[in-house]
CSV table of C-alpha atoms (C1' of nucleotides) in Angstrom, one decimal:
chain,number,residue,atom,x,y,z
A,726,MET,CA,93.2,59.1,121.9
A,727,LEU,CA,94.7,58.7,118.5
A,728,SER,CA,93.8,60.8,115.5
A,729,ASP,CA,92.6,59.2,112.3
A,730,VAL,CA,95.8,60.1,110.6
A,731,MET,CA,97.9,58.4,113.3
A,732,GLU,CA,95.8,55.3,112.7
A,733,ASP,CA,96.5,55.5,109.0
A,734,TYR,CA,100.3,55.7,109.7
A,735,LEU,CA,100.2,52.6,111.9
A,736,LYS,CA,98.1,50.7,109.4
A,737,ALA,CA,100.5,51.6,106.6
A,738,ILE,CA,103.5,50.6,108.6
A,739,TYR,CA,101.8,47.3,109.5
A,740,GLN,CA,101.0,46.6,105.8
A,741,LEU,CA,104.6,47.4,104.8
A,742,GLN,CA,106.0,45.2,107.5
A,743,ARG,CA,104.0,42.3,106.1
A,744,GLU,CA,105.9,42.6,102.8
A,745,THR,CA,109.5,43.1,103.8
A,746,ASP,CA,110.5,41.9,107.3
A,747,GLU,CA,112.8,44.9,107.5
A,748,ARG,CA,112.6,48.2,109.3
A,749,ILE,CA,110.2,50.5,107.4
A,750,LYS,CA,111.7,53.5,105.8
A,751,THR,CA,110.4,57.0,105.9
A,752,SER,CA,110.1,57.2,102.1
A,753,ALA,CA,108.1,54.0,101.9
A,754,ILE,CA,105.5,55.4,104.3
A,755,ALA,CA,105.5,58.7,102.5
A,756,GLU,CA,104.7,56.9,99.2
A,757,GLU,CA,102.1,54.7,100.8
A,758,LEU,CA,100.2,57.6,102.3
A,759,ASP,CA,101.0,60.1,99.6
A,760,VAL,CA,102.7,62.7,101.8
A,761,THR,CA,106.2,64.1,101.9
A,762,SER,CA,109.1,62.6,103.8
A,763,PRO,CA,109.4,65.5,106.4
A,764,THR,CA,105.7,65.0,107.2
A,765,VAL,CA,106.4,61.3,107.9
A,766,THR,CA,109.4,62.1,110.0
A,767,SER,CA,107.4,64.5,112.2
A,768,MET,CA,104.6,62.0,112.6
A,769,LEU,CA,107.1,59.2,113.5
A,770,ASP,CA,108.3,61.5,116.3
A,771,LYS,CA,104.8,61.6,117.7
A,772,LEU,CA,104.2,57.9,117.3
A,773,GLU,CA,107.4,57.2,119.1
A,774,ASP,CA,106.5,59.6,121.9
A,775,ARG,CA,103.4,57.5,122.4
A,776,GLY,CA,105.2,54.2,122.4
A,777,LEU,CA,103.6,53.0,119.2
A,778,VAL,CA,106.7,52.6,117.1
A,779,ASP,CA,110.3,51.7,117.7
A,780,ARG,CA,112.6,54.1,115.9
A,781,GLU,CA,116.2,54.3,115.0
A,782,LYS,CA,116.9,57.6,113.3
A,783,TYR,CA,117.9,57.3,109.7
A,784,ARG,CA,117.1,53.6,109.9
A,785,GLY,CA,113.4,53.3,109.8
A,786,VAL,CA,110.7,52.1,112.2
A,787,THR,CA,108.9,49.0,113.4
A,788,LEU,CA,105.7,48.8,115.3
A,789,THR,CA,105.7,48.1,119.0
A,790,GLY,CA,103.2,45.6,120.3
A,791,GLU,CA,100.8,48.4,121.1
A,792,GLY,CA,101.2,49.9,117.7
A,793,GLU,CA,100.5,46.6,116.1
A,794,THR,CA,97.3,46.2,118.2
A,795,VAL,CA,96.1,49.5,117.0
A,796,ALA,CA,96.9,48.6,113.4
A,797,LEU,CA,95.1,45.3,113.7
A,798,GLU,CA,92.0,47.1,115.1
A,799,VAL,CA,91.9,49.5,112.2
A,800,ILE,CA,92.4,46.6,109.7
A,801,ARG,CA,89.7,44.6,111.4
A,802,HIS,CA,87.3,47.5,111.1
A,803,HIS,CA,88.3,48.0,107.4
A,804,ARG,CA,87.8,44.4,106.4
A,805,LEU,CA,84.6,43.9,108.4
A,806,LEU,CA,83.2,46.9,106.7
A,807,GLU,CA,84.2,45.6,103.3
A,808,ALA,CA,82.5,42.3,104.0
A,809,TYR,CA,79.4,44.0,105.3
A,810,LEU,CA,79.1,46.4,102.4
A,811,THR,CA,79.3,43.6,99.9
A,812,GLU,CA,77.0,41.3,101.7
A,813,HIS,CA,74.3,43.6,103.0
A,814,LEU,CA,74.4,46.8,101.1
A,815,ASP,CA,74.9,45.5,97.6
A,816,TYR,CA,78.3,46.9,97.1
A,817,ASP,CA,80.6,45.7,94.4
A,818,TRP,CA,83.8,44.0,95.2
A,819,ALA,CA,85.8,46.8,93.5
A,820,GLU,CA,84.2,49.7,95.3
A,821,VAL,CA,84.3,48.8,98.9
A,822,HIS,CA,87.8,49.7,99.7
A,823,GLU,CA,87.4,53.4,99.4
A,824,GLU,CA,84.2,53.5,101.5
A,825,ALA,CA,85.8,51.3,104.2
A,826,ASP,CA,88.9,53.5,104.3
A,827,ARG,CA,86.8,56.5,105.3
A,828,LEU,CA,84.5,54.7,107.8
A,829,GLU,CA,87.1,52.5,109.5
A,830,HIS,CA,88.2,55.3,111.9
A,831,HIS,CA,84.7,56.3,112.9
A,832,ILE,CA,82.9,53.2,114.1
A,833,SER,CA,82.4,52.2,117.7
A,834,GLU,CA,83.2,48.9,119.4
A,835,ASN,CA,79.5,48.4,119.4
A,836,PHE,CA,79.2,48.9,115.7
A,837,GLU,CA,82.1,46.6,115.1
A,838,ALA,CA,80.5,43.9,117.2
A,839,ARG,CA,77.1,44.2,115.5
A,840,VAL,CA,78.6,44.0,112.0
A,841,ALA,CA,80.6,41.0,113.0
A,842,ASP,CA,77.4,39.4,114.3
A,843,ALA,CA,75.5,40.2,111.2
A,844,LEU,CA,78.2,38.4,109.2
A,845,ASP,CA,78.5,35.5,111.6
A,846,GLN,CA,82.0,36.3,112.7
A,847,PRO,CA,83.7,36.3,109.2
A,848,THR,CA,87.4,35.5,108.9
A,849,VAL,CA,88.1,36.8,105.4
A,850,ASP,CA,87.0,39.9,103.5
A,851,PRO,CA,85.7,40.0,99.9
A,852,HIS,CA,89.2,40.1,98.6
A,853,GLY,CA,90.2,37.1,100.6
A,854,SER,CA,92.3,39.1,103.1
A,855,PRO,CA,92.1,37.7,106.6
A,856,ILE,CA,90.1,39.7,109.1
A,857,PRO,CA,92.0,40.0,112.4
A,858,SER,CA,90.1,38.4,115.2
A,859,ALA,CA,88.3,40.4,117.9
A,860,ASP,CA,91.2,39.8,120.4
A,861,LEU,CA,93.6,41.5,118.0
A,862,GLU,CA,96.3,38.8,118.3
A,863,PRO,CA,98.7,39.0,115.4
A,864,PRO,CA,97.3,36.6,112.8
A,865,GLU,CA,99.2,33.7,111.2
A,866,ARG,CA,100.7,34.3,107.9
A,867,PRO,CA,98.1,32.9,105.5
A,868,ASP,CA,98.7,29.9,103.2
A,869,GLY,CA,99.9,30.2,99.7
A,870,GLU,CA,102.1,32.7,97.9
A,871,SER,CA,102.1,35.1,95.0
A,872,VAL,CA,101.0,33.7,91.7
A,873,THR,CA,104.3,34.9,90.3
A,874,GLU,CA,106.0,32.1,92.2
A,875,PHE,CA,104.4,29.4,90.1
A,876,GLU,CA,105.2,28.0,86.6
A,877,GLU,CA,103.6,27.1,83.4
A,878,GLY,CA,101.2,24.1,83.8
A,879,ASP,CA,100.6,24.7,87.6
A,880,VAL,CA,97.0,24.7,88.7
A,881,VAL,CA,96.2,26.9,91.7
A,882,ILE,CA,93.3,28.3,93.6
A,883,VAL,CA,93.0,32.0,94.1
A,884,GLU,CA,93.1,32.8,97.8
A,885,GLU,CA,93.4,36.6,97.9
A,886,VAL,CA,93.4,39.5,95.6
A,887,ALA,CA,95.0,42.3,97.6
A,888,ASP,CA,95.0,45.1,95.1
A,889,ARG,CA,93.2,48.3,96.3
A,890,ASP,CA,92.6,50.0,93.0
A,891,ALA,CA,89.0,49.8,92.0
A,892,GLU,CA,89.7,49.8,88.2
A,893,VAL,CA,92.1,46.9,88.6
A,894,LEU,CA,89.7,44.9,90.7
A,895,SER,CA,86.9,45.4,88.2
A,896,TYR,CA,89.1,44.2,85.4
A,897,LEU,CA,90.1,41.2,87.4
A,898,ALA,CA,86.5,40.3,88.3
A,899,ASP,CA,85.6,40.7,84.6
A,900,HIS,CA,88.3,38.2,83.7
A,901,GLY,CA,87.5,35.6,86.3
A,902,VAL,CA,90.2,36.3,88.8
A,903,GLU,CA,88.5,36.3,92.2
A,904,PRO,CA,89.0,34.4,95.5
A,905,GLY,CA,88.0,30.8,95.1
A,906,VAL,CA,88.5,30.4,91.3
A,907,GLU,CA,90.9,27.9,89.9
A,908,LEU,CA,93.7,29.2,87.6
A,909,GLU,CA,95.8,27.2,85.2
A,910,ILE,CA,99.1,29.0,84.6
A,911,ILE,CA,99.7,29.3,80.9
A,912,GLU,CA,102.9,31.3,80.9
A,913,VAL,CA,105.2,33.4,83.1
A,914,ALA,CA,107.0,35.9,81.0
A,915,PRO,CA,110.6,36.9,81.8
A,916,PHE,CA,109.4,40.4,82.8
A,917,GLY,CA,107.0,38.8,85.3
A,918,MET,CA,103.8,38.9,83.5
A,919,VAL,CA,101.6,35.9,84.3
A,920,THR,CA,99.1,34.5,81.8
A,921,ALA,CA,96.5,32.1,83.1
A,922,ARG,CA,93.2,30.4,82.3
A,923,SER,CA,90.4,30.9,84.8
A,924,SER,CA,87.9,28.2,85.6
A,925,ASP,CA,85.3,30.9,85.6
A,926,ARG,CA,85.8,32.3,82.1
A,927,ASP,CA,86.6,31.4,78.5
A,928,GLY,CA,89.9,32.6,77.2
A,929,THR,CA,93.0,33.7,79.1
A,930,VAL,CA,93.9,36.6,81.3
A,931,SER,CA,97.3,38.3,81.5
A,932,LEU,CA,98.5,40.1,84.6
A,933,PRO,CA,101.5,42.4,84.6
A,934,GLU,CA,103.9,41.7,87.4
A,935,SER,CA,102.7,44.6,89.5
A,936,VAL,CA,99.2,43.2,89.5
A,937,ALA,CA,100.1,39.5,89.7
A,938,HIS,CA,102.1,40.2,92.8
A,939,HIS,CA,98.9,41.0,94.7
A,940,VAL,CA,97.3,37.7,93.7
A,941,ARG,CA,97.9,35.1,96.4
A,942,VAL,CA,97.2,31.6,95.4
A,943,ALA,CA,97.7,28.1,96.7
A,944,ALA,CA,98.2,24.8,95.0
A,945,PRO,CA,95.1,22.6,95.6
A,946,ALA,CA,97.2,20.0,97.4
A,947,GLU,CA,98.5,22.5,99.8
A,948,ILE,CA,95.0,23.5,100.7
A,949,GLU,CA,93.9,20.1,101.8
A,950,GLN,CA,96.4,19.8,104.6
B,1132,MET,CA,85.2,70.9,100.5
B,1133,LEU,CA,83.8,71.5,104.0
B,1134,SER,CA,85.3,70.0,107.2
B,1135,ASP,CA,83.3,67.8,109.5
B,1136,VAL,CA,83.3,70.6,112.0
B,1137,MET,CA,81.9,73.1,109.5
B,1138,GLU,CA,79.1,70.7,108.8
B,1139,ASP,CA,78.4,70.4,112.5
B,1140,TYR,CA,78.1,74.2,112.8
B,1141,LEU,CA,75.7,74.3,109.9
B,1142,LYS,CA,73.6,71.5,111.3
B,1143,ALA,CA,73.5,73.2,114.7
B,1144,ILE,CA,72.4,76.5,113.2
B,1145,TYR,CA,69.7,74.8,111.2
B,1146,GLN,CA,68.4,73.0,114.3
B,1147,LEU,CA,68.4,76.2,116.3
B,1148,GLN,CA,66.6,78.1,113.5
B,1149,ARG,CA,63.8,75.5,113.6
B,1150,GLU,CA,63.1,76.5,117.2
B,1151,THR,CA,63.3,80.2,117.2
B,1152,ASP,CA,62.7,82.0,113.8
B,1153,GLU,CA,65.2,84.6,115.0
B,1154,ARG,CA,68.8,85.1,114.0
B,1155,ILE,CA,71.0,82.6,115.9
B,1156,LYS,CA,73.3,84.0,118.5
B,1157,THR,CA,76.9,83.0,119.0
B,1158,SER,CA,76.3,81.8,122.5
B,1159,ALA,CA,73.5,79.5,121.4
B,1160,ILE,CA,75.8,77.8,118.9
B,1161,ALA,CA,78.6,77.6,121.5
B,1162,GLU,CA,76.3,75.9,123.9
B,1163,GLU,CA,74.9,73.5,121.3
B,1164,LEU,CA,78.3,72.4,120.2
B,1165,ASP,CA,80.1,72.7,123.5
B,1166,VAL,CA,82.7,75.1,122.5
B,1167,THR,CA,83.5,78.7,123.6
B,1168,SER,CA,82.1,81.8,122.0
B,1169,PRO,CA,85.4,83.0,120.4
B,1170,THR,CA,85.6,79.7,118.7
B,1171,VAL,CA,82.2,80.2,117.3
B,1172,THR,CA,82.9,83.7,116.1
B,1173,SER,CA,86.0,82.6,114.2
B,1174,MET,CA,84.1,79.7,112.6
B,1175,LEU,CA,81.3,82.1,111.6
B,1176,ASP,CA,83.9,84.2,109.8
B,1177,LYS,CA,84.9,81.2,107.7
B,1178,LEU,CA,81.3,80.1,107.0
B,1179,GLU,CA,80.5,83.6,105.9
B,1180,ASP,CA,83.5,83.7,103.6
B,1181,ARG,CA,82.1,80.6,102.0
B,1182,GLY,CA,78.7,82.0,101.6
B,1183,LEU,CA,77.0,79.5,103.9
B,1184,VAL,CA,75.7,82.0,106.5
B,1185,ASP,CA,74.4,85.5,106.5
B,1186,ARG,CA,75.9,87.4,109.3
B,1187,GLU,CA,75.4,90.7,111.1
B,1188,LYS,CA,78.1,91.3,113.6
B,1189,TYR,CA,76.8,91.3,117.1
B,1190,ARG,CA,73.4,90.2,115.9
B,1191,GLY,CA,73.7,86.6,115.0
B,1192,VAL,CA,73.5,84.5,111.8
B,1193,THR,CA,71.1,82.7,109.5
B,1194,LEU,CA,71.8,80.1,107.0
B,1195,THR,CA,72.0,81.0,103.3
B,1196,GLY,CA,70.2,78.7,100.9
B,1197,GLU,CA,73.5,76.9,100.3
B,1198,GLY,CA,74.2,76.6,104.0
B,1199,GLU,CA,70.7,75.1,104.5
B,1200,THR,CA,71.3,72.5,101.8
B,1201,VAL,CA,74.5,71.4,103.5
B,1202,ALA,CA,72.7,71.2,106.8
B,1203,LEU,CA,69.9,69.1,105.3
B,1204,GLU,CA,72.4,66.8,103.7
B,1205,VAL,CA,74.0,66.1,107.0
B,1206,ILE,CA,70.7,65.7,108.7
B,1207,ARG,CA,69.6,63.3,106.0
B,1208,HIS,CA,72.7,61.2,106.6
B,1209,HIS,CA,72.2,61.3,110.3
B,1210,ARG,CA,68.6,60.2,110.2
B,1211,LEU,CA,69.1,57.6,107.6
B,1212,LEU,CA,71.8,56.1,109.7
B,1213,GLU,CA,69.7,56.1,112.8
B,1214,ALA,CA,67.0,54.3,110.9
B,1215,TYR,CA,69.4,51.8,109.4
B,1216,LEU,CA,71.1,51.0,112.6
B,1217,THR,CA,67.8,50.3,114.4
B,1218,GLU,CA,66.3,48.3,111.6
B,1219,HIS,CA,69.3,46.3,110.3
B,1220,LEU,CA,71.9,46.2,113.0
B,1221,ASP,CA,69.8,45.7,116.1
B,1222,TYR,CA,70.6,49.0,117.6
B,1223,ASP,CA,68.4,50.4,120.3
B,1224,TRP,CA,66.3,53.5,119.9
B,1225,ALA,CA,68.3,55.3,122.6
B,1226,GLU,CA,71.9,54.5,121.3
B,1227,VAL,CA,71.7,55.4,117.6
B,1228,HIS,CA,72.2,59.1,118.0
B,1229,GLU,CA,75.8,59.0,119.1
B,1230,GLU,CA,76.9,56.5,116.4
B,1231,ALA,CA,75.1,58.4,113.7
B,1232,ASP,CA,76.7,61.6,114.9
B,1233,ARG,CA,80.1,60.2,114.1
B,1234,LEU,CA,79.3,58.5,110.9
B,1235,GLU,CA,77.2,61.2,109.3
B,1236,HIS,CA,80.2,63.1,108.0
B,1237,HIS,CA,81.9,60.1,106.5
B,1238,ILE,CA,79.5,58.3,104.2
B,1239,SER,CA,79.5,58.7,100.5
B,1240,GLU,CA,76.6,59.5,98.2
B,1241,ASN,CA,76.6,55.9,97.2
B,1242,PHE,CA,76.4,54.7,100.8
B,1243,GLU,CA,73.5,57.1,101.4
B,1244,ALA,CA,71.7,55.8,98.4
B,1245,ARG,CA,72.2,52.1,99.3
B,1246,VAL,CA,71.0,52.7,102.9
B,1247,ALA,CA,67.9,54.5,101.6
B,1248,ASP,CA,67.2,51.6,99.3
B,1249,ALA,CA,67.6,49.1,102.0
B,1250,LEU,CA,65.1,51.0,104.1
B,1251,ASP,CA,62.8,51.6,101.1
B,1252,GLN,CA,63.1,55.4,101.1
B,1253,PRO,CA,62.0,56.1,104.7
B,1254,THR,CA,60.6,59.5,105.6
B,1255,VAL,CA,61.0,59.4,109.3
B,1256,ASP,CA,63.8,58.2,111.6
B,1257,PRO,CA,63.2,56.1,114.8
B,1258,HIS,CA,62.5,59.2,116.9
B,1259,GLY,CA,59.8,60.3,114.4
B,1260,SER,CA,62.0,63.1,113.0
B,1261,PRO,CA,61.4,63.7,109.3
B,1262,ILE,CA,64.3,62.6,107.0
B,1263,PRO,CA,65.0,65.2,104.5
B,1264,SER,CA,64.4,64.0,101.0
B,1265,ALA,CA,67.2,63.2,98.5
B,1266,ASP,CA,66.7,66.5,96.7
B,1267,LEU,CA,67.4,68.4,99.9
B,1268,GLU,CA,64.5,70.7,99.5
B,1269,PRO,CA,63.6,72.4,102.8
B,1270,PRO,CA,60.9,70.1,104.3
B,1271,GLU,CA,57.5,71.2,105.5
B,1272,ARG,CA,57.0,71.9,109.1
B,1273,PRO,CA,55.6,68.7,110.4
B,1274,ASP,CA,52.1,68.3,111.9
B,1275,GLY,CA,51.4,68.7,115.6
B,1276,GLU,CA,53.1,70.5,118.4
B,1277,SER,CA,54.8,70.1,121.7
B,1278,VAL,CA,52.8,68.1,124.2
B,1279,THR,CA,53.2,71.0,126.5
B,1280,GLU,CA,50.6,72.8,124.5
B,1281,PHE,CA,47.8,70.4,125.4
B,1282,GLU,CA,45.6,70.2,128.4
B,1283,GLU,CA,44.2,67.8,130.9
B,1284,GLY,CA,41.9,65.3,129.2
B,1285,ASP,CA,43.3,65.7,125.7
B,1286,VAL,CA,44.2,62.5,123.9
B,1287,VAL,CA,47.1,62.7,121.5
B,1288,ILE,CA,49.4,60.6,119.4
B,1289,VAL,CA,53.1,60.8,119.8
B,1290,GLU,CA,54.7,61.9,116.5
B,1291,GLU,CA,58.3,62.6,117.5
B,1292,VAL,CA,60.6,62.3,120.5
B,1293,ALA,CA,63.4,64.7,119.6
B,1294,ASP,CA,65.5,64.3,122.7
B,1295,ARG,CA,69.1,63.3,122.0
B,1296,ASP,CA,70.1,62.1,125.4
B,1297,ALA,CA,70.3,58.3,125.5
B,1298,GLU,CA,69.4,58.1,129.2
B,1299,VAL,CA,66.3,60.2,128.6
B,1300,LEU,CA,65.3,58.1,125.6
B,1301,SER,CA,65.6,54.9,127.5
B,1302,TYR,CA,63.5,56.2,130.3
B,1303,LEU,CA,60.8,57.3,127.8
B,1304,ALA,CA,60.8,54.0,126.0
B,1305,ASP,CA,60.5,52.2,129.4
B,1306,HIS,CA,57.5,54.4,130.2
B,1307,GLY,CA,55.7,54.0,126.9
B,1308,VAL,CA,56.5,57.3,125.3
B,1309,GLU,CA,57.5,56.5,121.7
B,1310,PRO,CA,56.3,57.6,118.3
B,1311,GLY,CA,52.9,56.0,117.5
B,1312,VAL,CA,51.6,55.5,121.0
B,1313,GLU,CA,48.6,57.3,122.3
B,1314,LEU,CA,48.8,59.5,125.3
B,1315,GLU,CA,46.0,60.8,127.5
B,1316,ILE,CA,47.1,64.0,129.3
B,1317,ILE,CA,46.4,63.7,133.0
B,1318,GLU,CA,47.8,67.0,134.2
B,1319,VAL,CA,49.9,69.9,133.1
B,1320,ALA,CA,51.6,71.4,136.2
B,1321,PRO,CA,52.1,75.2,136.4
B,1322,PHE,CA,55.9,74.7,136.0
B,1323,GLY,CA,55.3,72.9,132.8
B,1324,MET,CA,55.6,69.2,133.9
B,1325,VAL,CA,53.2,67.0,131.9
B,1326,THR,CA,51.7,63.9,133.4
B,1327,ALA,CA,50.1,61.4,131.0
B,1328,ARG,CA,48.9,57.8,130.6
B,1329,SER,CA,50.4,55.8,127.7
B,1330,SER,CA,48.3,53.4,125.7
B,1331,ASP,CA,51.4,51.2,125.9
B,1332,ARG,CA,51.9,50.9,129.7
B,1333,ASP,CA,50.1,50.7,133.0
B,1334,GLY,CA,50.3,53.7,135.3
B,1335,THR,CA,51.3,57.2,134.3
B,1336,VAL,CA,54.5,59.0,133.3
B,1337,SER,CA,55.6,62.5,134.2
B,1338,LEU,CA,57.8,64.6,132.0
B,1339,PRO,CA,59.5,67.7,133.2
B,1340,GLU,CA,59.1,70.7,130.9
B,1341,SER,CA,62.5,70.3,129.4
B,1342,VAL,CA,61.8,66.8,128.3
B,1343,ALA,CA,58.1,67.3,127.4
B,1344,HIS,CA,59.2,70.1,125.1
B,1345,HIS,CA,60.8,67.6,122.8
B,1346,VAL,CA,57.8,65.4,122.6
B,1347,ARG,CA,55.8,66.4,119.5
B,1348,VAL,CA,52.2,65.1,119.4
B,1349,ALA,CA,49.1,65.5,117.3
B,1350,ALA,CA,45.4,65.2,118.2
B,1351,PRO,CA,44.0,62.1,116.5
B,1352,ALA,CA,41.6,64.2,114.4
B,1353,GLU,CA,44.4,66.3,113.1
B,1354,ILE,CA,46.1,63.3,111.7
B,1355,GLU,CA,43.3,62.1,109.6
B,1356,GLN,CA,43.2,65.2,107.4
C,423,DA,C1',71.5,110.6,128.3
C,424,DT,C1',74.6,107.9,130.9
C,425,DT,C1',75.8,103.9,132.9
C,426,DT,C1',76.3,99.1,133.3
C,427,DA,C1',75.7,94.1,132.6
C,428,DG,C1',76.4,90.6,129.5
C,429,DG,C1',77.4,88.8,125.4
C,430,DG,C1',80.4,89.2,121.0
C,431,DT,C1',84.7,89.9,119.0
C,432,DT,C1',89.7,90.5,118.7
C,433,DA,C1',94.3,89.1,120.1
C,434,DG,C1',97.5,85.8,120.8
C,435,DA,C1',98.7,80.9,122.1
C,436,DT,C1',98.5,75.7,121.3
C,437,DG,C1',98.6,71.3,119.0
C,438,DG,C1',97.7,68.6,114.8
C,439,DG,C1',99.0,67.8,110.1
C,440,DG,C1',100.9,69.3,106.1
C,441,DC,C1',104.5,71.8,103.0
C,442,DT,C1',109.4,73.5,100.9
C,443,DA,C1',114.2,74.4,101.5
C,444,DA,C1',118.3,73.5,103.7
C,445,DA,C1',121.3,70.7,106.4
C,446,DT,C1',122.9,66.1,107.6
C,447,DC,C1',123.7,61.3,107.6
C,448,DA,C1',124.7,56.3,105.6
C,449,DA,C1',126.6,53.8,102.2
C,450,DG,C1',128.5,52.6,98.2
C,451,DT,C1',132.3,54.2,94.8
C,452,DG,C1',136.8,55.5,93.2
D,454,DC,C1',139.7,56.2,102.9
D,455,DA,C1',137.8,60.3,101.1
D,456,DC,C1',133.8,61.5,98.3
D,457,DT,C1',129.6,61.6,96.2
D,458,DT,C1',124.8,60.4,96.1
D,459,DG,C1',120.4,59.7,97.8
D,460,DA,C1',117.6,59.5,101.6
D,461,DT,C1',116.4,61.5,106.2
D,462,DT,C1',116.0,64.9,109.4
D,463,DT,C1',115.8,69.8,110.9
D,464,DA,C1',114.1,74.5,110.3
D,465,DG,C1',110.6,77.3,109.4
D,466,DC,C1',106.2,78.2,107.4
D,467,DC,C1',100.9,77.6,106.7
D,468,DC,C1',96.1,76.4,107.8
D,469,DC,C1',92.5,74.5,111.0
D,470,DA,C1',90.0,74.3,115.3
D,471,DT,C1',90.3,75.2,119.7
D,472,DC,C1',91.4,77.9,124.0
D,473,DT,C1',91.9,82.2,127.5
D,474,DA,C1',92.3,87.0,128.3
D,475,DA,C1',91.2,91.4,127.1
D,476,DC,C1',88.4,94.6,124.8
D,477,DC,C1',84.1,96.4,122.8
D,478,DC,C1',79.4,96.7,121.5
D,479,DT,C1',74.1,96.5,122.5
D,480,DA,C1',70.4,97.1,125.0
D,481,DA,C1',68.2,97.7,129.1
D,482,DA,C1',68.0,100.5,133.4
D,483,DT,C1',68.4,104.5,135.8
DNA sequence: ATTTAGGGTTAGATGGGGCTAAATCAAGTG
DNA sequence: CACTTGATTTAGCCCCATCTAACCCTAAAT
């Protein structure tokens, strides 16, 4: 049996691996989970003992297959919960993350299955993030890329808004940046800020680099393949 | 902030108090929660420090007003979850308890409110147990009494089936003993076993004293007041 | 009033998860 | 190629919830 905290570490390592392709460093995990480095080190010891991470001292960790499966299970729970809360319990897009974060460790296989049934086996959550399938096979890397990769004049469709901060998400929703909307890129500033026009709102919206980075979009043509 | 485990202790003490009117003994709590007595003693120390129980060493505890409020909150969560799971997620009467037990500590006020809304502010759970109101005022003692208090020939309505064992509940459901059904008492054996005929099934059903004790019923006349 | 049975409490250990301070390693710099 | 810098690990501590073993209190029985 794994503790909630261990599941959180595995999930964090998984998410960090999606971003970098490199071994994950102690300090990155510490920052992600808001704990100190020594705490991370000692937890990595335990995860290594259980065969959930591959570790090279002083050089970071990667998940083993088993560790990845656990991470995918937790993420499946999380995203199913987010979807269920928005669709059946009237939750707002911005507030589901926190609730799902607490519940994800405490639902049974049975609960997971019933929620998935109620939603008709969904494949994405309300933020456009892919929900791992029930078999917990590592999912494909999704289409599209960060909106920061595009240029003035490009027209793109928002695929995913991966930010976890409720305030940021509320702001984005208010300014028409949600999965499914069309954005026309107006400007990409040298310091990374993206300004765009949403098909959903009048006026424009500007996103600092740190926010824009979490907005994954695809060119319409790319989608049709 | 209270830990999950502290909440469990307060809930257990509350439930035990409903049954006895006396101070609750260490050993009773230990049995209820399946831990050893020393473990209970040390937890009672902590609960006393926080003003949640009144304690007399060697003589047991009672809940303070504050402790009772916490217990009621947990029980409200538990019973709302049970009701929600059966009504909206296709759970069976018998299997909700376990799931609710794990989730009850991890839902927010917001979640509680949305679930209560979805169920239209229910007042009883699927077992007929009263759901504490949102203000967490100590509820009235419900009508009726244990079916063991009745006699051959009495006709009663089942109000509550308070057993927590899934196997027992399945058995009872299969034999027509659920909240709302009418029972005609056929026999009360000297060792406490109750035999009855359910309005819901052919044949009779016999309940050993330990099970019958958890079946609260009311005489039809009593209900109409 | 003394004894005794049985439960309650104290003592001390364990494992989980966290911290700070000190030591150590990896890498880039002079 | 030695050195400095910055991150990582080790060492040692804390609190929580649990256990077993040992001790002690209460109440009932003699």
